Coordinates of C-alpha atoms and ligand atoms in Angstrom, one line a residue:
Chain A
M236 CA 54.4 -86.8 46.0
L237 CA 53.2 -89.5 43.5
E238 CA 53.3 -93.1 44.9
V239 CA 52.5 -95.9 42.6
T240 CA 52.2 -99.3 44.3
G241 CA 51.8 -102.6 42.6
L242 CA 50.0 -101.1 39.6
H243 CA 48.7 -103.7 37.2
V244 CA 47.1 -103.0 33.9
A245 CA 45.7 -105.6 31.5
Y246 CA 43.7 -105.4 28.2
G247 CA 41.7 -108.5 28.2
G248 CA 44.4 -111.2 28.4
I249 CA 47.3 -108.9 27.5
Q250 CA 49.3 -108.0 30.6
A251 CA 50.5 -104.5 29.8
V252 CA 51.8 -103.5 33.2
R253 CA 52.7 -106.1 35.8
S254 CA 52.6 -104.8 39.3
I255 CA 55.0 -101.9 39.1
T256 CA 56.0 -99.7 42.0
F257 CA 57.7 -96.4 41.8
H258 CA 57.5 -92.9 43.1
V259 CA 58.1 -89.3 42.2
N260 CA 59.2 -86.8 44.9
E261 CA 58.0 -83.2 45.0
G262 CA 60.0 -80.9 42.6
E263 CA 61.7 -83.8 40.9
M264 CA 61.8 -84.8 37.3
V265 CA 61.7 -88.6 36.9
A266 CA 62.1 -90.4 33.6
L267 CA 60.3 -93.6 32.8
I268 CA 62.0 -95.1 29.7
G269 CA 61.5 -98.3 27.8
A270 CA 61.0 -99.7 24.3
N271 CA 57.8 -99.4 22.3
G272 CA 55.2 -101.7 24.0
A273 CA 56.9 -101.7 27.4
G274 CA 53.8 -100.4 29.1
K275 CA 54.7 -96.8 29.7
T276 CA 51.5 -95.3 28.2
S277 CA 49.3 -97.8 30.0
T278 CA 51.0 -96.8 33.2
L279 CA 50.2 -93.1 32.6
K280 CA 46.7 -93.8 31.5
A281 CA 46.0 -95.8 34.7
I282 CA 47.5 -93.0 36.9
S283 CA 45.3 -90.4 35.1
R284 CA 42.3 -92.8 35.3
V285 CA 41.7 -92.8 31.5
I286 CA 41.7 -96.6 31.9
D287 CA 41.0 -98.8 35.0
A288 CA 43.9 -100.6 36.5
V289 CA 43.3 -104.2 37.4
G290 CA 45.2 -103.8 40.7
G291 CA 47.4 -101.6 42.7
D292 CA 47.2 -98.2 44.3
V293 CA 48.1 -94.7 43.3
H294 CA 48.5 -92.0 45.9
F295 CA 49.1 -88.4 45.2
C296 CA 50.0 -85.9 48.0
G297 CA 49.1 -88.7 50.4
E298 CA 45.6 -89.1 49.0
K299 CA 44.5 -92.2 47.2
I300 CA 43.5 -91.3 43.6
S301 CA 43.3 -94.7 42.0
K302 CA 39.5 -94.9 42.3
I303 CA 38.4 -91.4 41.5
A304 CA 36.6 -90.3 38.3
P305 CA 38.9 -89.3 35.4
H306 CA 37.6 -85.7 35.4
H307 CA 38.7 -85.3 39.0
I308 CA 42.3 -86.0 38.3
I309 CA 43.1 -82.5 37.1
R310 CA 41.4 -81.1 40.3
K311 CA 43.9 -83.0 42.3
G312 CA 46.7 -81.1 40.4
I313 CA 47.8 -83.7 37.9
A314 CA 48.0 -82.7 34.2
L315 CA 48.7 -85.2 31.5
V316 CA 50.2 -84.4 28.1
P317 CA 48.9 -87.5 26.3
E318 CA 50.8 -89.6 23.8
G319 CA 50.1 -88.3 20.3
R320 CA 49.4 -84.9 21.9
G321 CA 45.6 -85.2 21.9
V322 CA 44.9 -81.6 20.9
F323 CA 41.3 -80.8 20.0
P324 CA 41.7 -80.4 16.3
R325 CA 38.6 -78.3 15.6
L326 CA 39.1 -75.9 18.5
T327 CA 41.4 -73.0 18.0
V328 CA 44.8 -72.8 19.7
A329 CA 43.4 -70.3 22.2
E330 CA 40.3 -72.5 22.9
N331 CA 42.6 -75.5 23.4
L332 CA 44.5 -73.5 26.0
A333 CA 41.2 -72.4 27.6
M334 CA 40.2 -76.0 27.9
G335 CA 43.3 -76.5 30.0
A336 CA 41.9 -73.9 32.3
F337 CA 38.4 -75.4 32.2
L338 CA 38.0 -75.7 35.9
R339 CA 39.5 -72.4 36.8
H340 CA 37.5 -69.2 37.2
D341 CA 40.2 -66.7 38.0
K342 CA 40.0 -64.9 34.7
A343 CA 42.9 -62.4 35.3
E344 CA 45.3 -65.2 36.4
I345 CA 44.2 -67.3 33.5
A346 CA 45.1 -64.5 31.1
L347 CA 48.5 -64.2 32.8
D348 CA 49.2 -67.9 32.4
Q349 CA 48.2 -67.8 28.8
E350 CA 50.7 -65.0 28.2
K351 CA 53.3 -67.0 30.0
I352 CA 52.7 -69.9 27.7
Y353 CA 52.8 -67.7 24.6
G354 CA 56.1 -66.5 26.0
Y355 CA 57.4 -70.1 26.1
F356 CA 56.0 -70.9 22.7
P357 CA 55.7 -67.7 20.6
R358 CA 54.5 -69.9 17.7
L359 CA 51.3 -70.5 19.6
K360 CA 50.6 -66.8 19.9
E361 CA 51.0 -66.3 16.2
R362 CA 48.5 -69.1 15.6
A363 CA 46.1 -68.4 18.5
A364 CA 43.1 -68.1 16.2
Q365 CA 44.0 -71.1 14.0
L366 CA 42.3 -74.5 14.4
A367 CA 44.7 -76.8 16.3
G368 CA 44.3 -79.5 13.6
T369 CA 46.1 -77.2 11.1
L370 CA 49.3 -77.0 13.3
S371 CA 52.4 -79.0 12.7
G372 CA 53.2 -81.9 15.0
G373 CA 55.7 -79.9 16.9
E374 CA 53.3 -77.0 17.3
Q375 CA 50.6 -79.4 18.5
Q376 CA 53.1 -80.8 21.1
M377 CA 53.7 -77.2 22.3
L378 CA 50.0 -76.7 22.5
A379 CA 49.4 -79.9 24.5
I380 CA 52.1 -78.9 27.0
G381 CA 50.7 -75.3 27.2
R382 CA 47.2 -76.7 27.7
A383 CA 48.4 -78.9 30.5
L384 CA 50.2 -76.0 32.2
M385 CA 47.0 -73.8 31.9
S386 CA 45.5 -75.9 34.7
R387 CA 48.4 -74.8 37.1
P388 CA 49.1 -78.4 37.9
K389 CA 51.2 -79.6 40.8
M390 CA 52.5 -82.4 38.6
L391 CA 53.0 -82.9 34.9
L392 CA 52.8 -86.3 33.2
L393 CA 54.5 -86.2 29.8
D394 CA 54.0 -89.1 27.4
E395 CA 56.7 -89.1 24.8
P396 CA 56.8 -85.4 24.0
S397 CA 59.6 -86.0 21.4
M398 CA 57.7 -88.6 19.4
G399 CA 57.7 -88.0 15.7
L400 CA 59.3 -84.6 15.9
A401 CA 62.2 -83.0 14.1
P402 CA 65.3 -82.6 16.3
I403 CA 65.0 -78.8 16.3
M404 CA 61.5 -79.1 17.6
V405 CA 62.5 -81.6 20.2
Q406 CA 65.1 -79.2 21.4
K407 CA 62.7 -76.3 21.6
I408 CA 60.1 -78.3 23.5
F409 CA 62.7 -79.8 26.0
E410 CA 64.0 -76.3 26.6
V411 CA 60.6 -75.4 27.9
I412 CA 60.2 -78.7 29.8
R413 CA 63.5 -78.0 31.6
I414 CA 62.5 -74.4 32.4
V415 CA 59.2 -75.5 33.9
A416 CA 60.9 -78.2 35.9
A417 CA 63.6 -75.8 37.1
E418 CA 60.8 -73.6 38.4
G419 CA 59.8 -76.5 40.6
M420 CA 57.3 -78.5 38.6
T421 CA 57.2 -82.2 39.6
T422 CA 57.4 -84.1 36.4
L423 CA 57.1 -87.7 35.2
L424 CA 58.6 -87.9 31.8
I425 CA 58.0 -90.9 29.6
E426 CA 60.3 -91.4 26.6
Q427 CA 61.5 -93.8 24.1
N428 CA 64.4 -91.4 23.6
A429 CA 66.3 -92.6 26.6
K430 CA 69.3 -90.3 26.2
L431 CA 67.1 -87.2 26.1
A432 CA 65.0 -88.3 29.0
L433 CA 67.9 -89.3 31.3
E434 CA 69.8 -86.1 30.4
S435 CA 66.8 -84.0 31.5
S436 CA 65.8 -85.9 34.7
Q437 CA 67.2 -86.5 38.1
R438 CA 66.1 -90.2 38.5
G439 CA 64.9 -92.8 36.1
Y440 CA 63.1 -96.1 35.8
V441 CA 63.6 -98.6 33.0
M442 CA 60.5 -100.5 32.0
E443 CA 60.6 -103.8 30.0
S444 CA 57.6 -105.9 29.1
G445 CA 55.4 -104.3 31.8
E446 CA 58.0 -104.5 34.6
I447 CA 60.5 -102.1 36.1
T448 CA 63.8 -103.7 35.6
L449 CA 66.2 -101.0 36.6
T450 CA 66.2 -97.8 38.6
G451 CA 68.6 -95.1 39.8
E452 CA 70.0 -91.7 39.3
S453 CA 69.7 -90.6 35.7
A454 CA 73.4 -89.9 35.5
S455 CA 74.3 -93.4 36.6
L456 CA 71.7 -95.0 34.3
L457 CA 73.2 -93.1 31.4
N458 CA 76.5 -94.9 32.2
D459 CA 75.0 -98.2 32.9
P460 CA 76.3 -100.7 30.3
K461 CA 72.9 -102.5 30.1
V462 CA 71.1 -99.2 29.5
R463 CA 73.7 -98.1 27.0
A464 CA 73.4 -101.4 25.1
A465 CA 69.6 -101.6 25.1
Y466 CA 68.5 -98.0 24.8
L467 CA 71.4 -95.8 23.7
G468 CA 72.3 -98.0 20.7
E469 CA 75.9 -98.9 21.9
Chain B
M455 CA 6.7 -69.0 -11.1
D456 CA 3.9 -68.7 -8.6
I457 CA 4.1 -72.3 -7.7
F458 CA 7.8 -72.0 -7.4
L459 CA 7.8 -69.1 -5.0
Q460 CA 4.9 -70.7 -3.1
Q461 CA 6.7 -74.0 -2.7
I462 CA 9.9 -72.3 -1.6
I463 CA 8.0 -70.6 1.2
N464 CA 6.3 -73.8 2.2
G465 CA 9.5 -75.7 2.0
L466 CA 11.3 -73.1 4.2
V467 CA 8.6 -73.5 6.9
Q468 CA 8.7 -77.3 6.8
G469 CA 12.5 -77.2 6.5
S470 CA 12.8 -75.1 9.6
I471 CA 11.0 -77.7 11.6
Y472 CA 13.2 -80.5 10.1
A473 CA 16.2 -78.5 11.0
L474 CA 15.2 -78.2 14.7
V475 CA 14.6 -81.9 14.9
A476 CA 17.7 -82.7 12.9
L477 CA 19.8 -80.8 15.5
G478 CA 18.7 -83.3 18.1
Y479 CA 20.0 -86.2 16.0
T480 CA 23.2 -84.5 15.1
M481 CA 24.2 -83.2 18.6
V482 CA 23.9 -86.7 20.1
Y483 CA 25.7 -88.3 17.2
G484 CA 28.4 -85.7 17.3
I485 CA 29.1 -86.3 20.9
M486 CA 28.7 -90.1 21.3
G487 CA 28.3 -91.5 17.8
L488 CA 24.8 -92.7 18.5
I489 CA 21.8 -92.3 16.2
N490 CA 19.1 -91.8 18.7
F491 CA 16.2 -93.2 16.7
A492 CA 13.8 -92.4 19.6
H493 CA 14.2 -88.7 19.0
G494 CA 11.3 -88.5 16.6
E495 CA 9.1 -90.0 19.3
V496 CA 10.3 -87.3 21.8
V497 CA 9.1 -84.7 19.3
M498 CA 5.7 -86.6 18.9
I499 CA 5.3 -86.6 22.7
G500 CA 6.1 -82.8 22.6
T501 CA 3.1 -82.3 20.3
L502 CA 0.7 -84.5 22.2
V503 CA 1.6 -83.0 25.6
T504 CA 0.9 -79.5 24.2
I505 CA -2.5 -80.7 22.9
T506 CA -3.4 -82.1 26.3
V507 CA -2.2 -79.1 28.3
A508 CA -3.2 -76.3 26.1
G509 CA -6.4 -78.0 25.0
T510 CA -7.5 -78.6 28.6
L511 CA -6.7 -75.1 29.7
I512 CA -8.5 -73.5 26.8
K513 CA -11.6 -75.6 27.5
A514 CA -11.3 -74.5 31.2
G515 CA -11.6 -70.9 29.9
M516 CA -8.0 -69.8 30.1
P517 CA -7.0 -67.2 27.4
V518 CA -5.4 -68.9 24.4
V519 CA -2.1 -67.1 24.8
F520 CA -1.5 -68.3 28.4
A521 CA -2.8 -71.8 27.6
G522 CA -0.5 -71.9 24.7
L523 CA 2.5 -70.8 26.7
A524 CA 1.7 -73.3 29.4
G525 CA 1.4 -76.0 26.8
V526 CA 4.7 -75.2 25.2
S527 CA 6.6 -75.0 28.5
T528 CA 5.1 -78.2 29.8
S529 CA 6.0 -79.9 26.6
V530 CA 9.6 -78.6 26.8
L531 CA 9.9 -79.9 30.4
V532 CA 8.4 -83.3 29.6
C533 CA 10.6 -83.7 26.5
V534 CA 13.7 -82.6 28.4
A535 CA 12.9 -85.1 31.2
L536 CA 12.3 -87.8 28.6
G537 CA 15.6 -87.1 26.7
W538 CA 17.5 -87.0 29.9
G539 CA 15.8 -90.2 31.1
L540 CA 16.5 -92.0 27.8
E541 CA 20.2 -91.3 28.1
R542 CA 20.4 -92.2 31.7
I543 CA 18.3 -95.4 31.6
A544 CA 18.7 -96.7 28.1
Y545 CA 22.0 -95.5 26.7
R546 CA 24.4 -94.8 29.5
P547 CA 24.6 -98.4 30.6
L548 CA 25.6 -99.3 27.1
R549 CA 28.3 -96.6 26.7
N550 CA 31.1 -99.2 26.3
A551 CA 29.0 -101.8 24.4
P552 CA 29.5 -102.5 20.7
R553 CA 28.0 -99.8 18.5
L554 CA 25.1 -101.9 17.3
T555 CA 23.8 -102.4 20.8
P556 CA 22.7 -98.9 21.6
L557 CA 21.4 -98.5 18.1
I558 CA 19.1 -101.4 18.5
T559 CA 18.2 -100.1 21.9
A560 CA 17.3 -96.7 20.3
I561 CA 14.9 -98.5 17.9
G562 CA 13.5 -100.3 20.9
M563 CA 13.0 -97.1 22.8
S564 CA 11.2 -95.6 19.8
I565 CA 8.8 -98.5 19.8
V566 CA 8.3 -98.2 23.6
L567 CA 7.5 -94.5 23.4
Q568 CA 5.1 -95.0 20.5
N569 CA 3.2 -97.6 22.4
L570 CA 3.2 -95.5 25.5
A571 CA 1.8 -92.6 23.6
M572 CA -0.8 -94.8 22.0
M573 CA -1.9 -96.0 25.5
I574 CA -2.1 -92.4 26.8
W575 CA -3.5 -90.6 23.8
G576 CA -5.2 -93.4 21.9
R577 CA -5.0 -94.5 18.3
N578 CA -7.0 -91.6 16.7
Y579 CA -5.9 -88.4 15.1
L580 CA -6.0 -85.6 17.6
T581 CA -6.8 -82.0 16.8
F582 CA -4.2 -79.5 17.8
P583 CA -5.8 -76.4 19.4
S584 CA -5.4 -73.1 17.4
L585 CA -2.9 -71.2 19.4
L586 CA -2.2 -68.5 16.9
P587 CA -4.5 -66.2 14.9
K588 CA -5.0 -67.1 11.3
I589 CA -3.7 -64.1 9.3
N590 CA -2.9 -64.4 5.6
F591 CA -0.4 -62.4 3.6
E592 CA 0.2 -62.3 -0.1
V593 CA 3.5 -61.2 -1.6
A594 CA 4.3 -61.4 -5.3
G595 CA 1.5 -63.9 -5.8
A596 CA 2.7 -66.2 -3.0
H597 CA 0.4 -66.8 0.0
F598 CA 1.6 -67.4 3.5
T599 CA 0.3 -67.2 7.0
A600 CA 1.4 -65.6 10.2
I601 CA 2.0 -69.0 11.6
Q602 CA 4.5 -69.8 8.8
V603 CA 6.3 -66.6 9.5
I604 CA 6.4 -67.3 13.2
I605 CA 7.7 -70.8 12.7
V606 CA 10.6 -69.6 10.5
V607 CA 11.5 -66.7 12.7
L608 CA 11.3 -68.7 15.9
S609 CA 13.3 -71.5 14.4
A610 CA 16.0 -69.1 13.2
A611 CA 16.2 -67.4 16.6
T612 CA 16.4 -70.8 18.4
M613 CA 19.1 -72.0 16.1
G614 CA 21.0 -68.7 16.6
G615 CA 20.7 -69.2 20.3
L616 CA 22.0 -72.7 20.0
L617 CA 25.0 -71.6 17.9
A618 CA 25.8 -69.0 20.6
L619 CA 25.6 -71.6 23.3
I620 CA 27.9 -74.0 21.4
Y621 CA 30.4 -71.4 20.2
R622 CA 30.4 -68.8 23.0
T623 CA 29.9 -70.6 26.3
R624 CA 32.0 -72.8 28.5
L625 CA 29.5 -75.6 28.2
G626 CA 29.5 -75.3 24.5
M627 CA 33.3 -75.5 24.4
A628 CA 33.2 -78.5 26.6
M629 CA 30.7 -80.1 24.3
R630 CA 32.8 -79.4 21.2
A631 CA 35.9 -80.7 23.0
T632 CA 34.1 -83.9 24.1
A633 CA 32.9 -84.5 20.6
Q634 CA 36.5 -84.3 19.3
N635 CA 38.2 -86.3 22.0
P636 CA 36.2 -87.4 25.1
A637 CA 39.2 -89.0 26.9
V638 CA 41.3 -85.8 26.7
A639 CA 38.3 -83.6 27.5
S640 CA 37.8 -85.6 30.7
L641 CA 41.5 -85.0 31.6
M642 CA 40.7 -81.3 31.4
G643 CA 38.1 -81.8 34.0
V644 CA 35.0 -82.1 31.8
N645 CA 32.4 -84.5 33.2
I646 CA 31.6 -86.4 30.1
N647 CA 28.4 -87.8 31.5
R648 CA 27.1 -84.2 32.1
V649 CA 28.1 -83.1 28.6
I650 CA 26.3 -86.1 27.0
A651 CA 23.2 -85.4 29.2
A652 CA 23.3 -81.8 28.1
A653 CA 23.3 -82.9 24.4
F654 CA 20.2 -85.0 25.1
V655 CA 18.5 -82.2 27.1
I656 CA 19.2 -79.5 24.5
G657 CA 18.2 -81.7 21.6
S658 CA 15.0 -82.7 23.3
A659 CA 14.1 -79.1 24.1
L660 CA 14.5 -78.2 20.4
G661 CA 12.5 -81.3 19.6
A662 CA 9.7 -80.1 21.9
L663 CA 9.6 -76.7 20.1
A664 CA 9.5 -78.5 16.8
G665 CA 6.7 -80.6 18.0
V666 CA 4.6 -77.6 18.9
M667 CA 5.4 -76.1 15.6
V668 CA 4.3 -79.2 13.7
G669 CA 1.1 -79.3 15.7
T670 CA 0.4 -75.6 15.1
Y671 CA 1.1 -75.9 11.4
Y672 CA -0.8 -79.0 10.5
E673 CA -3.4 -78.8 13.4
I674 CA -3.4 -82.5 13.7
A675 CA -1.3 -85.1 15.6
H676 CA -1.0 -88.8 16.0
Y677 CA 1.1 -91.2 18.1
Q678 CA 2.9 -92.4 15.0
M679 CA 3.7 -89.0 13.6
G680 CA 7.2 -89.1 15.1
F681 CA 8.3 -91.9 12.8
M682 CA 8.2 -90.1 9.5
L683 CA 9.2 -86.8 11.0
G684 CA 12.2 -88.4 12.7
L685 CA 13.2 -90.2 9.6
K686 CA 13.1 -87.0 7.5
A687 CA 15.0 -85.0 10.1
F688 CA 17.5 -87.8 10.2
T689 CA 17.8 -87.5 6.5
A690 CA 18.3 -83.8 6.8
A691 CA 21.1 -84.4 9.4
V692 CA 22.8 -86.9 7.0
L693 CA 22.3 -84.5 4.1
G694 CA 24.1 -81.8 6.0
G695 CA 26.8 -84.2 7.4
I696 CA 25.7 -85.9 10.6
G697 CA 27.4 -84.5 13.6
N698 CA 27.6 -81.1 12.1
L699 CA 25.4 -78.3 13.6
A700 CA 25.3 -75.9 10.6
G701 CA 24.9 -79.0 8.4
A702 CA 21.7 -80.1 10.3
M703 CA 20.3 -76.6 9.9
L704 CA 21.0 -76.2 6.2
G705 CA 20.2 -79.9 5.6
G706 CA 16.8 -79.4 7.2
V707 CA 15.9 -76.3 5.2
L708 CA 17.2 -77.8 2.0
L709 CA 15.2 -81.0 2.5
G710 CA 12.1 -79.0 3.2
I711 CA 12.5 -77.1 0.0
I712 CA 13.4 -80.1 -2.1
E713 CA 10.3 -81.9 -0.8
A714 CA 8.0 -78.9 -1.4
L715 CA 9.3 -78.3 -4.9
G716 CA 9.0 -82.0 -5.6
A717 CA 5.4 -82.0 -4.3
G718 CA 4.7 -79.0 -6.4
Y719 CA 6.0 -80.4 -9.7
I720 CA 5.6 -84.1 -9.3
G721 CA 2.2 -84.1 -11.1
D722 CA 3.6 -82.2 -14.1
L723 CA 6.8 -84.4 -14.1
T724 CA 4.9 -87.6 -14.1
G725 CA 2.1 -86.5 -16.4
G726 CA -0.3 -86.6 -13.5
F727 CA 0.6 -90.2 -12.7
L728 CA 1.8 -89.3 -9.2
G729 CA 0.2 -86.7 -7.0
S730 CA 1.6 -84.4 -4.4
H731 CA 0.9 -86.9 -1.7
Y732 CA 3.9 -88.7 -3.0
Q733 CA 6.1 -86.0 -1.6
D734 CA 7.6 -88.3 1.0
I735 CA 9.6 -90.1 -1.7
F736 CA 11.8 -87.1 -2.2
A737 CA 13.3 -87.3 1.3
F738 CA 14.2 -90.9 0.7
I739 CA 15.6 -90.2 -2.7
V740 CA 17.8 -87.6 -1.1
L741 CA 18.8 -90.0 1.6
I742 CA 19.8 -92.7 -0.8
V743 CA 21.6 -90.3 -3.1
V744 CA 23.6 -88.8 -0.3
L745 CA 24.5 -92.1 1.2
M746 CA 25.6 -93.4 -2.3
F747 CA 27.6 -90.4 -3.4
K748 CA 28.6 -88.3 -0.4
P749 CA 28.0 -90.2 2.8
S750 CA 29.8 -87.5 4.8
G751 CA 27.1 -85.0 3.7
L752 CA 27.4 -81.5 2.4
F753 CA 29.6 -80.5 5.2
G754 CA 32.1 -83.3 5.2
E755 CA 34.0 -84.0 8.5
K756 CA 36.8 -81.6 7.8
T757 CA 35.3 -78.1 7.5
G758 CA 32.7 -78.3 10.1
D759 CA 32.4 -78.8 13.8
R760 CA 30.9 -81.8 15.5
A761 CA 29.2 -80.8 18.7
Ligands
ADP1176 N1 43.9 -100.5 24.0 C1 44.7 -101.6 24.0 N2 44.2 -102.8 23.8 C2 45.0 -103.9 23.8 N3 46.3 -103.9 24.1 C3 46.9 -102.7 24.3 C4 46.1 -101.5 24.3 N4 47.0 -100.5 24.5 C5 48.2 -101.0 24.7 N5 48.1 -102.4 24.5 C6 49.2 -103.3 24.7 O1 49.8 -103.1 25.9 C7 51.2 -103.1 25.9 C8 51.8 -101.9 26.4 O2 51.5 -100.8 25.6 P1 51.8 -99.3 25.9 O3 51.4 -99.0 27.3 O4 51.1 -98.4 24.9 O5 53.3 -99.3 25.8 P2 54.3 -98.1 25.5 O6 53.6 -96.8 25.8 O7 55.5 -98.3 26.5 O8 54.8 -98.2 24.1 C9 51.6 -103.4 24.4 O9 51.8 -104.8 24.3 C10 50.3 -103.0 23.7 O10 50.2 -103.7 22.5
MG1177 MG1 53.4 -95.2 24.6

């Protein structure tokens, strides 16, 4: 469904992503793990066209999307939950969700989806009229995920949803991520928390200094001595 | 007491005009962090276009009401086109340039527009046609005119409309979201270029209205009038907290009142040394004081909404 071929990202002289190739099949959750600075966020930003790649191609559902305008990405069915959540701090929770549905006009269906998200995250419903900037980090992460789902995407790109959150929050959020994935959402999950990511996904890629160094079934990566040594603290 | 009430009224009228112009500065700043110094010139062109259109039509024998309406609508159209064109031609190519570059360009555009206006309308003061009947009222010893009432009411209604647009519509929500996080807004499907263009277009339309009001109020216009008006409206925007809509509105009204009271009492305060024509110094005292003690303005970043 998502095919990334030879993607190359640089910031001036800094090579952040060096010609990586990977893919995500329909209905699959794939983890992309790696240490801080490995180039994970740059990869997602290039896919979602927030930044321009220096080289390489991205195809989604057979269509080349590596040259389209950033505001057309969501039209293709890709929703990004950005690193650091990126909620609109001075919009209310409900308005943030409405922004997720910005391109949709099916009011009744939008209302249904909103209720569904409030079902996943009852906290958001309680705080619907509150400004997003007043939420805790965990609640903002819930909101960012909810907002992404409001576009009814074909594919979800998650950039470190566990970052900076208390374990209990991480648990709640991953519960929902797994439910959504189980319902058939194609998901690319980026994480520094390798254990969590590999336990949630079917396949994984390991990224180091801008390159993919290892790939395989998540279960076997979890048992790989190199992965265990480098990312699972053993 | 008479002077006091009188000056409050005068200040409110002038302040409403400042507020309308200040909104143009603040909307663009809120969305893209640019101080569009050419905005004052857009307002000036709004005034001058109205003079030409309404003046010509009145001379040709058209009833004043229709000539006035034609003048106002032409002026709004011209200013909207101008604001849109400025963004498109002068600022968009510099979107990713260092912040100083578009700022200098804005000053350059302001000079270009002033000279263009001088070439079209000449160097002399122009008389603004009387579009509204001159009716005077007196309440509690204070005098005011129908024109003053109309300016205040029309400004308030326009600003109410703007708030409704920003807080109740899809475009408004997109504008607020873009002001807060343009990259993420574009991920939601918002076309950032369109939102920025909308900010320029709306700001210019408000500027055109303000231009017509200034002309109607003072009955005189000049190709350099945009400079001082723009500077004061900018001061009003800074006073309210630049980027903040409600701040621009209140800052405008407040500045108008401060200026009017200052002009009313400056003679007494300085023992007759300075006359009321020194009223301009108050705007700059306000600007300096705000920048020194509360650069974020009355409505600091946190409480308000940039849009
Ligand atoms: N805006 C930027 N400008 C310059 N260098 C950047 C920028 N963003 C990221 N980098 C660099 O690119 C590399 C990859 O960063 P990033 O993609 O954020 O990694 P990760 O998400 O895996 O932590 C790092 O060396 C980082 O310092
Ligand atoms: Mg990252």
